[in-house]
């Protein structure tokens, strides 16, 4: 068998595999969409029943995009956020939907977000504000965006990466197998920042003091990076919340104060380090002689 024929067969295999993967994507996406719509109608029913409303209609659930859906109602309603969080979680668990999602409650009139929260697999990254405060009776639309999907649902990026990998292997085997590449590996050294008696390793999310390692959460690490870059300078609350929360999603509640408190506890082994609150402005990380 000549080389041209081998290349043709390989190309055919890759093409067929690509078609099959995209076909599987369409089937799985349809099934996923149906499950979400059923679960959201269940959510709408329970929200209305929680307010003793058994007559108002739930409007058809809309699929805004491949991972974003909208639930709306015929009539105005009011609800307590904590109840909504529990109802959505219960319905999604029973429907075996992904466990990471962002919920936004929009006012029909002006599209403003009346309430929002985000569920993550890691509890420390879950943001659920303002529990116990009833939303006033109004026309609302509930939008849910899944930030991750079950492993059984292919994504376009996964398919493309798989195809690129197959093509690379093909080219490597047939075209570049005789090419000799001489590379001298360069040693890399993990960089750290010195904060008092601590060594701060941002890529490893840890502090090291002598032989003791102190693990940091992702948010703690992001905050400490900002403070380390602005040592002995005041960093405003707005700057901290924007860089650590707003740029990645929704900013809520007193999350900043909670993580500042956690950082203080982890830095207390060095008495020279002070993480102080500048009232009405922000925080300052300083080294005291």
CSV table of C-alpha atoms in Angstrom, one decimal:
chain,number,residue,atom,x,y,z
A,1,UNK,CA,0.0,0.0,0.0
A,2,UNK,CA,1.5,3.3,-1.1
A,3,UNK,CA,1.9,6.3,1.2
A,4,UNK,CA,-0.7,8.4,-0.6
A,5,UNK,CA,-3.3,5.7,0.0
A,6,UNK,CA,-2.3,5.5,3.7
A,7,UNK,CA,-2.6,9.2,4.1
A,8,UNK,CA,-6.1,9.1,2.4
A,9,UNK,CA,-7.2,6.4,4.8
A,10,UNK,CA,-6.0,8.3,7.8
A,11,UNK,CA,-7.8,11.5,6.7
A,12,UNK,CA,-11.0,9.5,6.2
A,13,UNK,CA,-10.7,8.1,9.7
A,14,UNK,CA,-10.2,11.5,11.2
A,15,UNK,CA,-13.2,12.9,9.2
A,16,UNK,CA,-15.5,10.1,10.2
A,17,UNK,CA,-14.5,10.5,13.9
A,18,UNK,CA,-15.2,14.2,13.7
A,19,UNK,CA,-18.6,13.7,12.2
A,20,UNK,CA,-19.5,11.1,14.9
A,21,UNK,CA,-18.3,13.3,17.7
A,22,UNK,CA,-20.4,16.2,16.5
A,23,UNK,CA,-23.4,13.9,16.0
A,24,UNK,CA,-23.0,12.7,19.6
A,25,UNK,CA,-22.8,16.3,20.8
A,26,UNK,CA,-26.1,17.2,19.2
A,27,UNK,CA,-27.9,14.2,20.7
A,28,UNK,CA,-26.4,14.8,24.2
A,29,UNK,CA,-27.2,18.5,24.0
A,30,UNK,CA,-30.8,17.8,23.2
A,31,UNK,CA,-31.2,15.4,26.1
A,32,UNK,CA,-29.5,17.8,28.4
A,33,UNK,CA,-31.8,20.7,27.3
A,34,UNK,CA,-34.9,18.6,27.9
A,35,UNK,CA,-33.8,17.6,31.4
A,36,UNK,CA,-33.1,21.3,32.3
A,37,UNK,CA,-36.5,22.4,31.1
A,38,UNK,CA,-38.3,19.8,33.1
A,39,UNK,CA,-36.3,20.6,36.2
A,40,UNK,CA,-36.9,24.4,35.8
A,41,UNK,CA,-40.7,23.8,35.4
A,42,UNK,CA,-40.5,21.8,38.6
A,43,UNK,CA,-38.7,24.8,40.2
A,44,UNK,CA,-41.4,27.2,38.9
A,45,UNK,CA,-44.2,25.0,40.3
A,46,UNK,CA,-42.6,24.8,43.7
A,47,UNK,CA,-41.9,28.5,43.9
A,48,UNK,CA,-45.6,29.3,43.2
A,49,UNK,CA,-46.8,26.7,45.7
A,50,UNK,CA,-44.4,28.1,48.3
A,51,UNK,CA,-46.4,31.3,48.0
A,52,UNK,CA,-49.7,29.4,48.1
A,53,UNK,CA,-50.3,30.1,44.4
A,54,UNK,CA,-51.7,27.0,42.6
A,55,UNK,CA,-53.4,28.8,39.7
A,56,UNK,CA,-50.8,31.0,38.0
A,57,UNK,CA,-49.2,29.6,34.9
A,58,UNK,CA,-45.6,28.9,34.3
A,59,UNK,CA,-44.5,30.1,30.8
A,60,UNK,CA,-42.5,27.9,28.5
A,61,UNK,CA,-38.8,27.6,29.6
A,62,UNK,CA,-36.5,29.2,27.0
A,63,UNK,CA,-33.1,28.0,26.0
A,64,UNK,CA,-31.1,31.2,25.6
A,65,UNK,CA,-27.9,29.4,24.7
A,66,UNK,CA,-26.3,25.9,25.1
A,67,UNK,CA,-25.9,26.4,28.8
A,68,UNK,CA,-28.3,29.2,29.7
A,69,UNK,CA,-32.0,28.9,30.3
A,70,UNK,CA,-34.8,31.2,31.4
A,71,UNK,CA,-37.9,30.5,33.6
A,72,UNK,CA,-40.8,33.0,33.6
A,73,UNK,CA,-44.3,33.3,35.0
A,74,UNK,CA,-47.7,34.5,33.9
A,75,UNK,CA,-48.3,36.6,37.1
A,76,UNK,CA,-46.2,38.7,39.5
A,77,UNK,CA,-44.8,36.8,42.4
A,78,UNK,CA,-42.7,37.2,45.6
A,79,UNK,CA,-40.4,34.7,47.2
A,80,UNK,CA,-37.7,34.3,49.8
A,81,UNK,CA,-34.2,33.7,48.3
A,82,UNK,CA,-33.3,31.0,50.8
A,83,UNK,CA,-36.4,29.0,49.7
A,84,UNK,CA,-35.5,29.5,46.0
A,85,UNK,CA,-32.0,28.3,46.6
A,86,UNK,CA,-33.2,25.1,48.3
A,87,UNK,CA,-35.9,24.5,45.6
A,88,UNK,CA,-33.5,24.8,42.7
A,89,UNK,CA,-30.8,22.7,44.4
A,90,UNK,CA,-33.4,19.9,45.2
A,91,UNK,CA,-34.8,19.9,41.6
A,92,UNK,CA,-31.4,19.9,40.0
A,93,UNK,CA,-30.0,17.1,42.2
A,94,UNK,CA,-33.1,14.9,41.4
A,95,UNK,CA,-32.6,15.6,37.7
A,96,UNK,CA,-28.9,14.8,37.9
A,97,UNK,CA,-27.9,18.2,36.4
A,98,UNK,CA,-24.4,19.7,36.8
A,99,UNK,CA,-23.6,21.0,40.3
A,100,UNK,CA,-22.1,24.3,39.2
A,101,UNK,CA,-24.4,27.1,38.0
A,102,UNK,CA,-25.2,30.8,38.3
A,103,UNK,CA,-28.7,32.0,39.0
A,104,UNK,CA,-29.9,35.5,38.2
A,105,UNK,CA,-33.4,36.9,39.0
A,106,UNK,CA,-34.2,39.7,36.5
A,107,UNK,CA,-36.9,42.3,36.8
A,108,UNK,CA,-39.1,42.1,33.7
A,109,UNK,CA,-39.4,45.9,33.3
A,110,UNK,CA,-35.8,47.0,33.2
A,111,UNK,CA,-33.7,43.8,33.0
A,112,UNK,CA,-32.0,44.7,36.3
A,113,UNK,CA,-30.7,41.9,38.5
A,114,UNK,CA,-32.9,41.7,41.6
A,115,UNK,CA,-31.1,38.8,43.1
A,116,UNK,CA,-28.3,36.4,42.1
A,117,UNK,CA,-26.1,33.7,43.5
A,118,UNK,CA,-23.6,31.1,42.3
A,119,UNK,CA,-23.1,27.5,43.3
A,120,UNK,CA,-19.7,25.9,43.0
A,121,UNK,CA,-18.3,22.4,43.8
A,122,UNK,CA,-15.9,24.0,46.2
A,123,UNK,CA,-17.9,25.4,49.1
A,124,UNK,CA,-15.6,28.3,49.7
A,125,UNK,CA,-16.3,29.6,46.2
A,126,UNK,CA,-20.1,29.4,46.5
A,127,UNK,CA,-21.8,32.8,46.8
A,128,UNK,CA,-25.3,33.0,48.3
A,129,UNK,CA,-26.2,36.5,49.5
A,130,UNK,CA,-29.1,38.1,51.4
A,131,UNK,CA,-30.8,35.0,52.6
A,132,UNK,CA,-34.1,35.6,54.4
A,133,UNK,CA,-34.9,38.9,52.7
A,134,UNK,CA,-38.2,38.6,50.6
A,135,UNK,CA,-38.2,40.1,47.1
A,136,UNK,CA,-41.1,42.5,46.6
A,137,UNK,CA,-43.9,41.3,44.5
A,138,UNK,CA,-43.0,41.9,40.9
A,139,UNK,CA,-42.6,40.4,37.4
A,140,UNK,CA,-39.4,38.3,37.5
A,141,UNK,CA,-37.6,36.0,35.1
A,142,UNK,CA,-35.2,33.4,36.5
A,143,UNK,CA,-32.1,32.7,34.4
A,144,UNK,CA,-29.8,29.8,35.1
A,145,UNK,CA,-26.4,29.4,33.4
A,146,UNK,CA,-24.5,26.2,33.9
A,147,UNK,CA,-20.8,26.9,34.4
A,148,UNK,CA,-19.8,23.3,33.9
A,149,UNK,CA,-21.6,20.2,32.5
A,150,UNK,CA,-21.5,16.6,33.3
A,151,UNK,CA,-18.7,14.6,31.8
A,152,UNK,CA,-21.1,12.7,29.6
A,153,UNK,CA,-21.9,15.9,27.6
A,154,UNK,CA,-19.3,16.7,25.0
A,155,UNK,CA,-18.3,20.3,24.5
A,156,UNK,CA,-17.2,21.8,21.2
A,157,UNK,CA,-13.8,22.7,22.7
A,158,UNK,CA,-13.3,19.1,23.8
A,159,UNK,CA,-14.1,17.8,20.3
A,160,UNK,CA,-11.8,20.4,18.6
A,161,UNK,CA,-8.9,19.5,21.0
A,162,UNK,CA,-9.4,15.9,20.2
A,163,UNK,CA,-9.3,16.4,16.5
A,164,UNK,CA,-6.3,18.7,16.7
A,165,UNK,CA,-4.5,16.0,18.8
A,166,UNK,CA,-5.3,13.3,16.2
A,167,UNK,CA,-4.1,15.4,13.3
A,168,UNK,CA,-0.9,16.2,15.3
A,169,UNK,CA,-0.2,12.5,15.9
A,170,UNK,CA,-0.8,11.8,12.3
A,171,UNK,CA,1.6,14.5,11.1
A,172,UNK,CA,4.1,13.6,13.7
A,173,UNK,CA,4.1,9.9,12.7
A,174,UNK,CA,4.2,10.3,8.9
A,175,UNK,CA,6.0,13.6,8.3
A,176,UNK,CA,8.2,14.3,11.3
A,177,UNK,CA,9.3,10.9,12.6
A,178,UNK,CA,12.7,11.3,11.0
A,179,UNK,CA,13.2,14.8,12.2
A,180,UNK,CA,15.7,15.1,15.0
A,181,UNK,CA,15.1,17.7,17.5
A,182,UNK,CA,17.8,18.6,20.0
A,183,UNK,CA,16.6,20.7,22.9
A,184,UNK,CA,18.4,21.5,26.0
A,185,UNK,CA,16.0,21.6,28.9
A,186,UNK,CA,16.2,24.7,31.0
A,187,UNK,CA,15.8,24.5,34.7
A,188,UNK,CA,12.9,26.4,36.0
A,189,UNK,CA,12.8,27.8,39.5
A,190,UNK,CA,9.6,28.4,41.3
A,191,UNK,CA,9.4,32.2,42.1
A,192,UNK,CA,8.2,33.4,45.5
A,193,UNK,CA,7.6,36.7,47.2
A,194,UNK,CA,9.0,37.5,50.6
A,195,UNK,CA,6.5,38.9,53.1
A,196,UNK,CA,8.2,39.4,56.5
A,197,UNK,CA,9.4,35.9,57.5
A,198,UNK,CA,7.1,34.2,55.0
A,199,UNK,CA,7.9,33.0,51.5
A,200,UNK,CA,4.7,33.4,49.4
A,201,UNK,CA,4.3,30.9,46.5
A,202,UNK,CA,1.2,32.2,44.5
A,203,UNK,CA,1.2,29.5,41.9
A,204,UNK,CA,1.1,26.8,44.7
A,205,UNK,CA,-1.4,28.7,46.9
A,206,UNK,CA,0.8,28.5,50.0
A,207,UNK,CA,2.9,30.4,52.5
A,208,UNK,CA,6.1,28.9,53.9
A,209,UNK,CA,7.7,29.9,57.1
A,210,UNK,CA,10.9,28.0,57.8
A,211,UNK,CA,9.8,24.4,57.4
A,212,UNK,CA,6.1,25.0,58.0
A,213,UNK,CA,3.7,25.2,55.0
A,214,UNK,CA,0.4,27.1,55.3
A,215,UNK,CA,-2.1,26.4,52.6
A,216,UNK,CA,-4.2,29.2,51.1
A,217,UNK,CA,-7.5,29.1,49.3
A,218,UNK,CA,-7.8,30.6,45.8
A,219,UNK,CA,-9.4,33.8,47.1
A,220,UNK,CA,-6.9,34.2,49.9
A,221,UNK,CA,-4.1,33.7,47.5
A,222,UNK,CA,-5.5,36.3,45.0
A,223,UNK,CA,-6.0,38.9,47.8
A,224,UNK,CA,-2.5,38.3,49.2
A,225,UNK,CA,-1.0,38.8,45.7
A,226,UNK,CA,-2.6,42.2,45.5
A,227,UNK,CA,-1.4,43.2,49.0
A,228,UNK,CA,2.1,41.9,48.3
A,229,UNK,CA,2.3,44.0,45.1
A,230,UNK,CA,1.1,47.0,47.2
A,231,UNK,CA,3.1,46.5,50.4
A,232,UNK,CA,2.6,49.4,52.9
A,233,UNK,CA,0.0,51.0,50.6
A,234,UNK,CA,-3.8,51.2,51.1
A,235,UNK,CA,-5.7,49.1,48.7
A,236,UNK,CA,-9.4,50.2,48.3
A,237,UNK,CA,-12.3,47.8,48.9
A,238,UNK,CA,-13.5,48.5,45.4
A,239,UNK,CA,-10.2,47.4,43.9
A,240,UNK,CA,-10.1,44.2,45.9
A,241,UNK,CA,-13.7,43.2,45.2
A,242,UNK,CA,-13.4,44.0,41.5
A,243,UNK,CA,-10.1,42.0,40.9
A,244,UNK,CA,-11.0,39.0,43.1
A,245,UNK,CA,-14.8,38.7,42.6
A,246,UNK,CA,-16.3,41.0,40.0
A,247,UNK,CA,-13.9,40.0,37.2
A,248,UNK,CA,-14.9,36.4,37.8
A,249,UNK,CA,-18.6,36.7,38.3
A,250,UNK,CA,-20.9,38.1,41.0
A,251,UNK,CA,-19.7,40.1,44.0
A,252,UNK,CA,-21.9,39.7,47.1
A,253,UNK,CA,-22.2,40.1,50.8
A,254,UNK,CA,-19.3,40.4,53.2
A,255,UNK,CA,-17.1,37.9,51.4
A,256,UNK,CA,-14.1,40.3,51.4
A,257,UNK,CA,-14.2,40.8,55.2
A,258,UNK,CA,-14.4,37.1,55.8
A,259,UNK,CA,-11.3,36.3,53.7
A,260,UNK,CA,-9.4,39.3,55.2
A,261,UNK,CA,-10.0,37.7,58.6
A,262,UNK,CA,-8.7,34.4,57.4
A,263,UNK,CA,-5.6,36.0,56.0
A,264,UNK,CA,-4.9,37.7,59.3
A,265,UNK,CA,-5.0,34.4,61.2
A,266,UNK,CA,-2.5,32.8,58.8
A,267,UNK,CA,-0.1,35.8,58.9
A,268,UNK,CA,-0.2,36.1,62.7
A,269,UNK,CA,2.9,34.0,63.2
A,270,UNK,CA,5.0,37.0,62.2
A,271,UNK,CA,4.1,39.9,64.6
A,272,UNK,CA,5.7,42.4,62.2
A,273,UNK,CA,3.0,41.9,59.6
A,274,UNK,CA,-0.1,43.9,60.1
A,275,UNK,CA,-3.2,43.7,57.9
A,276,UNK,CA,-5.1,46.7,59.0
A,277,UNK,CA,-8.5,48.2,58.1
A,278,UNK,CA,-8.4,51.7,56.9
A,279,UNK,CA,-11.9,52.8,57.8
A,280,UNK,CA,-14.1,53.7,54.9
A,281,UNK,CA,-11.3,53.1,52.4
A,282,UNK,CA,-9.9,49.6,52.4
A,283,UNK,CA,-7.0,47.6,53.8
A,284,UNK,CA,-3.3,47.9,54.1
A,285,UNK,CA,-0.6,45.1,54.5
A,286,UNK,CA,2.4,46.6,56.2
A,287,UNK,CA,5.6,45.5,57.9
A,288,UNK,CA,6.2,47.1,61.3
A,289,UNK,CA,9.8,47.3,62.5
